[in-house]
mmCIF file of C-alpha atoms and ligand atoms in Angstrom:
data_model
loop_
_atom_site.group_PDB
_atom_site.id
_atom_site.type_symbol
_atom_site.label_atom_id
_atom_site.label_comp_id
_atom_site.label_asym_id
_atom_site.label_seq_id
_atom_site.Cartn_x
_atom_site.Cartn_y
_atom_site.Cartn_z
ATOM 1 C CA UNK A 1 -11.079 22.464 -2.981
ATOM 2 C CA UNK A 2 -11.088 20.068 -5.889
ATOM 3 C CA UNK A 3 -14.809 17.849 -5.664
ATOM 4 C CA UNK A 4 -14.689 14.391 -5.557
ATOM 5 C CA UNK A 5 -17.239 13.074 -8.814
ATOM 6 C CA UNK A 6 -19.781 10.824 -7.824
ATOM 7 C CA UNK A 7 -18.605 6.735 -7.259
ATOM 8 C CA UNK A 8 -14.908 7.805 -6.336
ATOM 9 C CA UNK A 9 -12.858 5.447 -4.852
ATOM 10 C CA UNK A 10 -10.568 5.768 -1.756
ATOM 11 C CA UNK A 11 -7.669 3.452 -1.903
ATOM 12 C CA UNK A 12 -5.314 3.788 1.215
ATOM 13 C CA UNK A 13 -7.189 4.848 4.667
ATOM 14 C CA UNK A 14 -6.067 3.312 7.607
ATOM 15 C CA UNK A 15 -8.095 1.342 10.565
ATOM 16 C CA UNK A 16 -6.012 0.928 13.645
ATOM 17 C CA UNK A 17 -4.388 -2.305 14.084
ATOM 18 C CA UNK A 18 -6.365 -4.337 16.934
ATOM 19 C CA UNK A 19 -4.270 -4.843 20.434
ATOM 20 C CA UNK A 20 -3.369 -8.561 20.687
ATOM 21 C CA UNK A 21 -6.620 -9.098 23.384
ATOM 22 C CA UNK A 22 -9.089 -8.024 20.910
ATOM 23 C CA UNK A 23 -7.233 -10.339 17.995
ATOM 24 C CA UNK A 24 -7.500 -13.749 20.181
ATOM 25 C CA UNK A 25 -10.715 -14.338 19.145
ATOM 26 C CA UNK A 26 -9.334 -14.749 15.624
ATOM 27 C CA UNK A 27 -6.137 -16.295 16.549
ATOM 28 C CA UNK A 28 -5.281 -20.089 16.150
ATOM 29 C CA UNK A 29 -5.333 -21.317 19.915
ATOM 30 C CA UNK A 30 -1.589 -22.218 19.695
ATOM 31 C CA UNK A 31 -0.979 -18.132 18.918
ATOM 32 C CA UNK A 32 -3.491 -17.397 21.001
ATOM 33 C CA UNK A 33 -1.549 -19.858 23.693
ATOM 34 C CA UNK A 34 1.878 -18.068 22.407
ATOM 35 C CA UNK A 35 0.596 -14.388 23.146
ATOM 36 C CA UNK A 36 -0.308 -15.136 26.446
ATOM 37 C CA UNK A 37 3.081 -17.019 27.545
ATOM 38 C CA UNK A 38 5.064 -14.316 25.745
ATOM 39 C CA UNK A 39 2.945 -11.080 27.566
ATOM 40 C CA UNK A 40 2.407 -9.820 24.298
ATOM 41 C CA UNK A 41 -0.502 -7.190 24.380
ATOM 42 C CA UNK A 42 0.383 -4.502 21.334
ATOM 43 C CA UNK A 43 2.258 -5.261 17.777
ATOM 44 C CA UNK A 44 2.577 -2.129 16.925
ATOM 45 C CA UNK A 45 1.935 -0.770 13.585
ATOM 46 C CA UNK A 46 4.830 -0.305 10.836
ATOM 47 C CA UNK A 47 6.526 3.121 11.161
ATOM 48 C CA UNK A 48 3.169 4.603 12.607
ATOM 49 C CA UNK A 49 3.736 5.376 16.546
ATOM 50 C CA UNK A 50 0.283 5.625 17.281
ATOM 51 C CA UNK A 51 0.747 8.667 20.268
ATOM 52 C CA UNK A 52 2.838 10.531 17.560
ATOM 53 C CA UNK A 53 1.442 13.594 15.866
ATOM 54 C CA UNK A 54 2.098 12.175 12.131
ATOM 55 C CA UNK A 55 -0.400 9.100 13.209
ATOM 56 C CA UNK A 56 -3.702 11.280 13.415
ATOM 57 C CA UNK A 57 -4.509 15.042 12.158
ATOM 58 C CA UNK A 58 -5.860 17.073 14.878
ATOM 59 C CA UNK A 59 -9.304 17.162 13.581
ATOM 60 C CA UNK A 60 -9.597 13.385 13.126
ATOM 61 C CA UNK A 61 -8.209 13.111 16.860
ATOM 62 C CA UNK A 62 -10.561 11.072 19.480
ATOM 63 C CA UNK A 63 -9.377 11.540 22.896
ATOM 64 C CA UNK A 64 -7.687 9.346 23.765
ATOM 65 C CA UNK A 65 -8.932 6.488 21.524
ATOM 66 C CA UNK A 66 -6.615 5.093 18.806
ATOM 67 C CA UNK A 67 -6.588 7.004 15.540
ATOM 68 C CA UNK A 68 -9.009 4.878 13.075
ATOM 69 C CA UNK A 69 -9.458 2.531 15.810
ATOM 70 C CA UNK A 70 -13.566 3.341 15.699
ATOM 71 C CA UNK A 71 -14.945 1.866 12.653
ATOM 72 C CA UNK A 72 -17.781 4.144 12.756
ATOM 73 C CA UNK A 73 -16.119 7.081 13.214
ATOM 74 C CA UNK A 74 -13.812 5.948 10.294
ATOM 75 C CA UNK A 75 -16.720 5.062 8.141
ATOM 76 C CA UNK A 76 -18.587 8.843 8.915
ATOM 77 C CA UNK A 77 -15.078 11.208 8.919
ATOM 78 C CA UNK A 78 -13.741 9.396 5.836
ATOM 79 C CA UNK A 79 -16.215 6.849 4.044
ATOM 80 C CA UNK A 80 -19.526 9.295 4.093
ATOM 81 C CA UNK A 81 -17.383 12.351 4.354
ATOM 82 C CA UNK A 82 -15.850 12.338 1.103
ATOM 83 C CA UNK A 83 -19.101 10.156 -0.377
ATOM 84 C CA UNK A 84 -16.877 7.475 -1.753
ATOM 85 C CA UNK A 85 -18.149 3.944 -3.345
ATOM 86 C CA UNK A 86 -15.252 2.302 -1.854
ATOM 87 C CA UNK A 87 -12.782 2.488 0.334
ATOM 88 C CA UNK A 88 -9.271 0.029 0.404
ATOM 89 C CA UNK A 89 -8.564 -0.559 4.207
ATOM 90 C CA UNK A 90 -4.769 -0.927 4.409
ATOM 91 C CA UNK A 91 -4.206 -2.014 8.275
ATOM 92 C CA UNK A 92 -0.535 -1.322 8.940
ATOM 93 C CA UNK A 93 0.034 -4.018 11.206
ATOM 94 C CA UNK A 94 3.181 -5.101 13.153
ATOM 95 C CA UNK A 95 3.324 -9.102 12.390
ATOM 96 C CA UNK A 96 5.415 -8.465 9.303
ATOM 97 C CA UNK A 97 8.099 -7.292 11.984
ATOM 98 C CA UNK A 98 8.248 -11.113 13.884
ATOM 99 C CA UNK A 99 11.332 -12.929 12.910
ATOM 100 C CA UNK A 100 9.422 -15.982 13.403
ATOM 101 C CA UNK A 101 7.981 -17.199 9.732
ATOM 102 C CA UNK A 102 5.335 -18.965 11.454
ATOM 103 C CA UNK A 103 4.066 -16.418 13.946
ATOM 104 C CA UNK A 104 4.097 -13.802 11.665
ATOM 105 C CA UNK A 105 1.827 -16.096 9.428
ATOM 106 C CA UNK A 106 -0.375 -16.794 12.269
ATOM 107 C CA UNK A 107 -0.927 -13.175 13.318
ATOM 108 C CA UNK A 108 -1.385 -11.864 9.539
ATOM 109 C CA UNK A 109 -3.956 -14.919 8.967
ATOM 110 C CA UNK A 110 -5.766 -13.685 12.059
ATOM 111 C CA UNK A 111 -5.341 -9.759 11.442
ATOM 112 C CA UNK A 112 -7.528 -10.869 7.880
ATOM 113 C CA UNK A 113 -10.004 -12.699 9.809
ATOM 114 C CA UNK A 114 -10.232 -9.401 12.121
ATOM 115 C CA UNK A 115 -10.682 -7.299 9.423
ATOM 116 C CA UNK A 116 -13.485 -9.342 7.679
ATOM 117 C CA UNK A 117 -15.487 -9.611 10.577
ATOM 118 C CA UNK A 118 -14.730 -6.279 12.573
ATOM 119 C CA UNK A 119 -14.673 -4.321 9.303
ATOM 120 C CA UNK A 120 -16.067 -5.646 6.581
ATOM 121 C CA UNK A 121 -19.020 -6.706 7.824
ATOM 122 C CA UNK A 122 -19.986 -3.247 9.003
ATOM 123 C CA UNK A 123 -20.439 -1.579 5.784
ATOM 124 C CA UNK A 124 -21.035 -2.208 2.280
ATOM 125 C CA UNK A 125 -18.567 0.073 0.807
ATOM 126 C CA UNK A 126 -15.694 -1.576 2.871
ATOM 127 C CA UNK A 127 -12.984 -3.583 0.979
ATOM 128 C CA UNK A 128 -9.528 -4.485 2.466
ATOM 129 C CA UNK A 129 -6.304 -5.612 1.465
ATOM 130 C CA UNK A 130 -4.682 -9.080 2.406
ATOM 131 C CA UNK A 131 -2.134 -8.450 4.784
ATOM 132 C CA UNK A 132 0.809 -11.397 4.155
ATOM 133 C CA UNK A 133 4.156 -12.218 5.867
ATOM 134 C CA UNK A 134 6.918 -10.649 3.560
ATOM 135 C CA UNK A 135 9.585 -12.900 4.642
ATOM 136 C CA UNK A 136 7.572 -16.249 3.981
ATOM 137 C CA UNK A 137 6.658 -16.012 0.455
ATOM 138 C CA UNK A 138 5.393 -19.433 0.709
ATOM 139 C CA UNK A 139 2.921 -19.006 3.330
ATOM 140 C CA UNK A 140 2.064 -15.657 2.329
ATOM 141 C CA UNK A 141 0.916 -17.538 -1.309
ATOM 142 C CA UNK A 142 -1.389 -19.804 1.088
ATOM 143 C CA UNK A 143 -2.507 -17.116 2.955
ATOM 144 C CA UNK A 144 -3.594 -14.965 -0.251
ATOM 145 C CA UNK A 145 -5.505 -18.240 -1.217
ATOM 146 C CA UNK A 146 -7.023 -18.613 1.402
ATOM 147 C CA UNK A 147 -8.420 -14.782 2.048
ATOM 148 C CA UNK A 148 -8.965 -14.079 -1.307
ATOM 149 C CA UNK A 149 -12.113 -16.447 -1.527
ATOM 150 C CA UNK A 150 -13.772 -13.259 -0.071
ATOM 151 C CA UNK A 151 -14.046 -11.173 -2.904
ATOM 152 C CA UNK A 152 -14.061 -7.997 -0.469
ATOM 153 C CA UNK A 153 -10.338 -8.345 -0.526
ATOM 154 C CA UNK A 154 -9.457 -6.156 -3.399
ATOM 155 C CA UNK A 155 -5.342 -6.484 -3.263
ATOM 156 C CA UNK A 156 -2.504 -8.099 -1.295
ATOM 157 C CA UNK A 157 -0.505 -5.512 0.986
ATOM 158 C CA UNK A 158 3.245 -5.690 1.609
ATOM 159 C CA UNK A 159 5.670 -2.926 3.700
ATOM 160 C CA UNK A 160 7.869 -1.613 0.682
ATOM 161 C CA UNK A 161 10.484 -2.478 2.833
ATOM 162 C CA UNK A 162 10.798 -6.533 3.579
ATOM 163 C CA UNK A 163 13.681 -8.617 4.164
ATOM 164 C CA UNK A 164 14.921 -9.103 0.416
ATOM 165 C CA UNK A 165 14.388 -6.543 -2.719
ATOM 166 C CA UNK A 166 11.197 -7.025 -3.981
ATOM 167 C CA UNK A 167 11.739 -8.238 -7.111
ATOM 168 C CA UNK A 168 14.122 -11.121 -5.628
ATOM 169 C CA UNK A 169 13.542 -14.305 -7.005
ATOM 170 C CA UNK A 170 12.549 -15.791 -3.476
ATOM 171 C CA UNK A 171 9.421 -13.595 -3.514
ATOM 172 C CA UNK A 172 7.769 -14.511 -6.775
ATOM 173 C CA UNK A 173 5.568 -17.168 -4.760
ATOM 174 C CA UNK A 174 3.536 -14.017 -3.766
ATOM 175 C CA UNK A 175 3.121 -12.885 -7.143
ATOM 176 C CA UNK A 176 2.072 -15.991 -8.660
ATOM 177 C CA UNK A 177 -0.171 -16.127 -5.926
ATOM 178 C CA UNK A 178 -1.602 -12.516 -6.345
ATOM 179 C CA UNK A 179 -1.684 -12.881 -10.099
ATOM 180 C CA UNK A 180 -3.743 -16.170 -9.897
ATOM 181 C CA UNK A 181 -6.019 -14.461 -7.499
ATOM 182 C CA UNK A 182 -6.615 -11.512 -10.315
ATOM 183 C CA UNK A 183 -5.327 -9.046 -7.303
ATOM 184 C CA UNK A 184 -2.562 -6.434 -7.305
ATOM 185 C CA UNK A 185 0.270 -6.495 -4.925
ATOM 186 C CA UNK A 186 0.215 -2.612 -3.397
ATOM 187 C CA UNK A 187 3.714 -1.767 -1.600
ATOM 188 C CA UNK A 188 2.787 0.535 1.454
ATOM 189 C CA UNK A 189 5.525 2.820 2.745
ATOM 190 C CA UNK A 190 6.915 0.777 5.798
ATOM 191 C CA UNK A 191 9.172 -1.279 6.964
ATOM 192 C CA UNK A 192 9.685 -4.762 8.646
ATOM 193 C CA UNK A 193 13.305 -3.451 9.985
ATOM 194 C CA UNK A 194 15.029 -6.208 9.092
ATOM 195 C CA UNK A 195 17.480 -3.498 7.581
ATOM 196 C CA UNK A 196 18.454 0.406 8.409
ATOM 197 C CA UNK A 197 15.641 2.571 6.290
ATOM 198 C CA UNK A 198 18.375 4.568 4.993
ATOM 199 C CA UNK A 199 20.925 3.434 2.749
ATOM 200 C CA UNK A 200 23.469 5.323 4.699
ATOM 201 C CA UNK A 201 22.289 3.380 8.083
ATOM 202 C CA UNK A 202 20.007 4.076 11.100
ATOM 203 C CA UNK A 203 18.464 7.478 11.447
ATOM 204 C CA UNK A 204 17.779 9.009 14.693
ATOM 205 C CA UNK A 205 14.254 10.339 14.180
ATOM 206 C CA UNK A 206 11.050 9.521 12.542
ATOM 207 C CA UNK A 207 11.440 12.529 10.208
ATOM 208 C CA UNK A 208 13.880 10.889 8.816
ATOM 209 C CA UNK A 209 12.402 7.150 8.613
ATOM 210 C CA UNK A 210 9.330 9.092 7.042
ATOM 211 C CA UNK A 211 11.642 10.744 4.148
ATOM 212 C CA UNK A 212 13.618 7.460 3.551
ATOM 213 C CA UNK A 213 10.336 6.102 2.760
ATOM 214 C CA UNK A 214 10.568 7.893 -1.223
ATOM 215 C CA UNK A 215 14.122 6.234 -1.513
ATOM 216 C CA UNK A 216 12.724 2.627 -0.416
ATOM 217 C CA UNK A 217 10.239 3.084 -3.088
ATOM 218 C CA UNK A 218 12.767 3.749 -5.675
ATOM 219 C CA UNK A 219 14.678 0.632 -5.070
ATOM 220 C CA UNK A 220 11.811 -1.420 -4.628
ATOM 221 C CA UNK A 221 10.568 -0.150 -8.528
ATOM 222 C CA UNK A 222 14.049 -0.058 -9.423
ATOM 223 C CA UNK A 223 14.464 -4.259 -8.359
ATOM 224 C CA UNK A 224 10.972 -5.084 -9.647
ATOM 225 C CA UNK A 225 11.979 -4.208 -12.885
ATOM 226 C CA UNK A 226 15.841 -5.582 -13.492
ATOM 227 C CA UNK A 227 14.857 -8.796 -12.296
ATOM 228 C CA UNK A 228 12.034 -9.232 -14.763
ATOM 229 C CA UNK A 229 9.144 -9.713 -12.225
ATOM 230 C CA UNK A 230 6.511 -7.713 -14.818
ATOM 231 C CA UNK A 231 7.966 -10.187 -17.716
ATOM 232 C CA UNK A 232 7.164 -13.392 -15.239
ATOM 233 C CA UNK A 233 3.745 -11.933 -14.351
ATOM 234 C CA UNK A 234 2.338 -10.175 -17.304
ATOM 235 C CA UNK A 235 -1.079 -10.010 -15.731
ATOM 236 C CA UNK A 236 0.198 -8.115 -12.292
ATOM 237 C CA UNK A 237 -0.130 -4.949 -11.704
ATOM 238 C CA UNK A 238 1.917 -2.931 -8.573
ATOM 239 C CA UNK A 239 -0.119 -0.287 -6.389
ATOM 240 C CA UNK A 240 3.061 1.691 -4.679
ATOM 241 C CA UNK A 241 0.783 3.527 -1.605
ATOM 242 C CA UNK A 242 1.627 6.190 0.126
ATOM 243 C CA UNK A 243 4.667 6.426 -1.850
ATOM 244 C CA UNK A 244 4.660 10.011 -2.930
ATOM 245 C CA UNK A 245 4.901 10.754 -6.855
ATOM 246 C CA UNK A 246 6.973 13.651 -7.189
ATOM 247 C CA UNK A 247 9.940 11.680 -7.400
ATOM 248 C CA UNK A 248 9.434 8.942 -10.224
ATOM 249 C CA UNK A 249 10.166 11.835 -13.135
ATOM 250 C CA UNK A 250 13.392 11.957 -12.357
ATOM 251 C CA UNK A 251 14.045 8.590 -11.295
ATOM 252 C CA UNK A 252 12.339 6.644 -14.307
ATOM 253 C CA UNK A 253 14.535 9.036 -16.273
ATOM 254 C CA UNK A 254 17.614 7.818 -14.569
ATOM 255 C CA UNK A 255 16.757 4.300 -14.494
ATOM 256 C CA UNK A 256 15.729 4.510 -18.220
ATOM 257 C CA UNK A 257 19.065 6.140 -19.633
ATOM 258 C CA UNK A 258 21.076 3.417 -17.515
ATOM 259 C CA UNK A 259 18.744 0.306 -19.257
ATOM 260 C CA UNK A 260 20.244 1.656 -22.249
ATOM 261 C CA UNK A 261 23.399 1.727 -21.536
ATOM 262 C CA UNK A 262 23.434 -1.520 -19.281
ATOM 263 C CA UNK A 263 20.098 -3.829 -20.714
ATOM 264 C CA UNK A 264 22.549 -6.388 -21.941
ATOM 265 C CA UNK A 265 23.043 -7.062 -18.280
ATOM 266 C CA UNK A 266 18.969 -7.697 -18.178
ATOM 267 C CA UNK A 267 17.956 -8.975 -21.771
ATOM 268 C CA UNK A 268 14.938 -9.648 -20.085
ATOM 269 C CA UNK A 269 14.209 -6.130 -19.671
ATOM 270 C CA UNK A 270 12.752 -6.043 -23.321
ATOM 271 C CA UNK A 271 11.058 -2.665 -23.013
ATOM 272 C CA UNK A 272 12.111 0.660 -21.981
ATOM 273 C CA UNK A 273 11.240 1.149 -17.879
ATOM 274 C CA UNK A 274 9.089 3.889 -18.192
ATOM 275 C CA UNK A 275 6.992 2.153 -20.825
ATOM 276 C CA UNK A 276 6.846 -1.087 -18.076
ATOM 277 C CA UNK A 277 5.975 1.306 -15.612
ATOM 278 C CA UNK A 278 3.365 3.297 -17.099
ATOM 279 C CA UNK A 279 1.620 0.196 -17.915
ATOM 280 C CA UNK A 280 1.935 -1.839 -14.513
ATOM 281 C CA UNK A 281 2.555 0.482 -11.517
ATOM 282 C CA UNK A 282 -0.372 2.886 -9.857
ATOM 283 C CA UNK A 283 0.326 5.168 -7.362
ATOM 284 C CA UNK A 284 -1.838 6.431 -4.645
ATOM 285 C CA UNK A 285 -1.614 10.488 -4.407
ATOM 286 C CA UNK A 286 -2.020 10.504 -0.901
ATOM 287 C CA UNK A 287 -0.086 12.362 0.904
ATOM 288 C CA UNK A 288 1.128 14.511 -2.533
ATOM 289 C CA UNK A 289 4.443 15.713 -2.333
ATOM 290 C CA UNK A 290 4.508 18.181 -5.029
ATOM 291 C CA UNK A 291 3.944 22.274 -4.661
ATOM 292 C CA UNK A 292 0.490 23.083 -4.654
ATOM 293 C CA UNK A 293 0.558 25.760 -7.491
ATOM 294 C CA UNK A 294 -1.747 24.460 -10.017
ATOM 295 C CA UNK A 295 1.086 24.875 -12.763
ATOM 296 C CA UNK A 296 3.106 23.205 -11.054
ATOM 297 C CA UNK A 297 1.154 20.278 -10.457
ATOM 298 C CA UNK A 298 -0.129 20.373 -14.312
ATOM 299 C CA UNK A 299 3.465 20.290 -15.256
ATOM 300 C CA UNK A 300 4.671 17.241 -12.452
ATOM 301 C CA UNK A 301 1.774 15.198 -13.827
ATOM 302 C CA UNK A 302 3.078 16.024 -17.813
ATOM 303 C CA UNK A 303 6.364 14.815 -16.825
ATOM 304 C CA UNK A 304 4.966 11.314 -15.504
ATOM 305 C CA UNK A 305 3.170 11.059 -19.109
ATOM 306 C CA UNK A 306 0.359 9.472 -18.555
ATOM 307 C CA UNK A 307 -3.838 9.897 -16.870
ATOM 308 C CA UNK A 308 -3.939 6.352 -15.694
ATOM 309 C CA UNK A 309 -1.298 6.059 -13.123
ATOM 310 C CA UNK A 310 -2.596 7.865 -10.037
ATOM 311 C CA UNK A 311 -5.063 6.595 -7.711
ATOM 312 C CA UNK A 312 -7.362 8.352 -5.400
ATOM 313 C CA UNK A 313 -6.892 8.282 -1.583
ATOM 314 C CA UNK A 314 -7.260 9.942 1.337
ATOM 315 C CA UNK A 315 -4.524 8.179 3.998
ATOM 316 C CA UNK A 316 -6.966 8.591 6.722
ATOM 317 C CA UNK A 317 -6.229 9.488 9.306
ATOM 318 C CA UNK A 318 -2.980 10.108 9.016
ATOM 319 C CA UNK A 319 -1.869 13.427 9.742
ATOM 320 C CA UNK A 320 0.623 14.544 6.909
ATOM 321 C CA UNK A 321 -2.786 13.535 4.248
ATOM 322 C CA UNK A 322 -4.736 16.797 2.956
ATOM 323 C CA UNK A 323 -7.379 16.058 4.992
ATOM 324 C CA UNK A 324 -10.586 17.310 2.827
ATOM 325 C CA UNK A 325 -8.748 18.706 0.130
ATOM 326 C CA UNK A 326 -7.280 15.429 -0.720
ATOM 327 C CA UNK A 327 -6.929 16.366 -4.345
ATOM 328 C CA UNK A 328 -4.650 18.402 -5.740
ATOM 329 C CA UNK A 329 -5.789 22.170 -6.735
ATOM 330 C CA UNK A 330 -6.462 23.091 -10.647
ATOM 331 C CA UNK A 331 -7.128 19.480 -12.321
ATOM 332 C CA UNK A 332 -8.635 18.954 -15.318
ATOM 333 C CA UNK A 333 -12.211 17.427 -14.894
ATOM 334 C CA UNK A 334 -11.406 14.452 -17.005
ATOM 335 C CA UNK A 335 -7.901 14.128 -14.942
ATOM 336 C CA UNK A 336 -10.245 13.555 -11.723
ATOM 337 C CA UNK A 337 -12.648 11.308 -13.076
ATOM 338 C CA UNK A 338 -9.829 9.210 -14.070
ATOM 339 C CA UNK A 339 -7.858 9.096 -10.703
ATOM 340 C CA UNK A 340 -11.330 9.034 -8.569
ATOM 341 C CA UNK A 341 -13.089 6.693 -10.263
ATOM 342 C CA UNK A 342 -11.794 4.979 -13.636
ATOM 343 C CA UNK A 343 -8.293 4.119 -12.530
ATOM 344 C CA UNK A 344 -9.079 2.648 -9.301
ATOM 345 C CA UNK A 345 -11.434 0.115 -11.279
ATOM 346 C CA UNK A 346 -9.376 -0.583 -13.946
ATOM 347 C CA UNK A 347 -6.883 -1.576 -11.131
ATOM 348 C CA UNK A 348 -8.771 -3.485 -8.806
ATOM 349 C CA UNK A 349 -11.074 -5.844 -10.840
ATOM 350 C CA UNK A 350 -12.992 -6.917 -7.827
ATOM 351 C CA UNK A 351 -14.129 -3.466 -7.200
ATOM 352 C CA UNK A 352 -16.318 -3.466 -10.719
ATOM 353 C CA UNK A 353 -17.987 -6.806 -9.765
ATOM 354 C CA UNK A 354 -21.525 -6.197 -9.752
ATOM 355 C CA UNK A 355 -21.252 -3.056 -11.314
ATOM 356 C CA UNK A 356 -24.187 -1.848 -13.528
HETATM 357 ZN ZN1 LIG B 1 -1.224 5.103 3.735
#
């Protein structure tokens, strides 16, 4: 098993989203009001059944409790148990899902204020991402203002699959918002089902939402780029979690022999896209979908051409994750320091505040 070096940091684990009874302390007393006339107890989390087996490995199971739903079992299996400096909570809540703008605004405003004070609080090595409603650009810019005066929250967190491709024009509030707040914008593998997660339409099984999930990501990088959102916000930088890696070879290949051919279509586009991308999108190796021959793995990691784009995590507790031997077999000592430690401070600013 590959060690962790000292002050590594763990950028996707996942505490359990709060039922709605344990959120109304945090919710505006109109919501609050609303979740009572509606009989709304659970909003469940995005793609994550919490009773199915891919929610929780068997060794991070607790009864009957909610996986990651004990912060201090979190904080011991994952936090102490790898030794990390930090850890990123990304809590895959449901209120991107709500059709209404405004509800979903309410609930992700509270969700924050749960996280701050449930989580947060509890342990110095805690930092969190700003959960935002996808579909309300606008009031997911407030929000980000607003939670991002507590420096704990390291990045804003979005399902890679919203209402509108990413790099649609409506959705550049958020980035303006992000970018002013000196935070990246990290695309989780997810949905808000406002559209099939296949392009071929509505699968049957969660198998098959799960391995949709590496095609979402494609488009999302693929629409980022053609409509120029790295040119409009030169100082953002994209965390795609959970994403898988194995893929973007092969894609950025594609995608860069059809700019070629087609960039006259997107003048904008002044640079080749696997130049933009080595430069502004970070990837979290959690769970890593390559063989685990160490060859193999050497020679996936030449093709994507560069040491700075791969980010720690463990995906606790999810059960598809490596569990302990969260990094891949056979790297290079320098290759770890860079994706423990150096890369996830480079990326998240806030992280090095205070650093000696
Ligand atoms: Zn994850």
């Amino acid at each position: 098993m590959t060690a962790l070096p000292p002050g590594a940091i763990d950028c996707d684990l996942h505490p359990a989203p709060p039922s709605v009874a344990a959120l109304l302390p945090y919710l505006e007393p109109h919501w609050a009001d609303a979740a009572g006339h509606r009989g709304l107890h659970e909003l469940e989390t995005i793609a994550w059944p919490p009773n199915a087996p891919l929610s929780c490995r068997p060794d991070w199971r607790d009864g009957a409790a909610r996986p990651g739903s004990d912060p201090e079992r979190l904080i011991g299996d994952a936090v102490d148990g790898f030794g990390t400096r930090y850890a990123i909570l990304n809590c895959l809540y449901g209120a991107p899902m709500l059709y209404s703008e405004d509800m979903a605004a309410g609930f992700t405003r509270a969700l924050n204020d749960w996280l701050r004070a449930e989580w947060l609080d509890r342990d110095p090595r805690l930092r969190a991402s700003i959960l935002v409603p996808p579909h309300a650009p606008e009031l997911a810019a407030e929000e980000i203002g607003r939670a991002a005066q507590d420096r704990r929250f390291v990045q804003v967190l979005l399902p890679v699959m919203g209402e509108t491709p990413p790099g649609r024009r409506i959705n550049w509030p958020v980035y303006a918002a992000a970018e002013r707040a000196g935070l990246p914008v990290a695309f989780h593998a997810g949905s808000a089902y406002r559209h099939p997660p296949t392009p071929v339409g509505w699968p049957s099984y969660l198998a098959e939402d799960y391995a949709a999930q590496a095609t979402a990501f494609q488009s999302a990088l693929t629409s980022l780029i053609a409509e120029g959102v790295f040119q409009k916000f030169p100082d953002l930088t994209v965390v795609f979690a959970e994403s898988g890696v194995a893929w973007l070879p092969a894609h950025l290949w594609r995608l860069a022999k059809y700019w070629r051919g087609l960039r006259m279509e997107v003048p904008w586009v002044d640079r080749s896209p696997e130049e933009i991308v080595r430069e502004r999108v970070r990837f979290t190796i959690q769970p890593f979908d390559a063989p685990e021959e160490p060859d193999a793995v050497a020679r996936l990691l030449d093709h994507i051409g560069s040491d700075d784009m791969l980010l720690f995590a463990t995906d606790y507790p999810h059960w598809q994750f490596d569990g302990m031997g969260a990094l891949p077999e056979g790297l290079p000592e320098t290759l770890v320091q860079r994706i423990a430690v150096d890369n996830p401070l480079n990326t998240y600013p806030r992280l090095g505040e205070g650093e000696p």
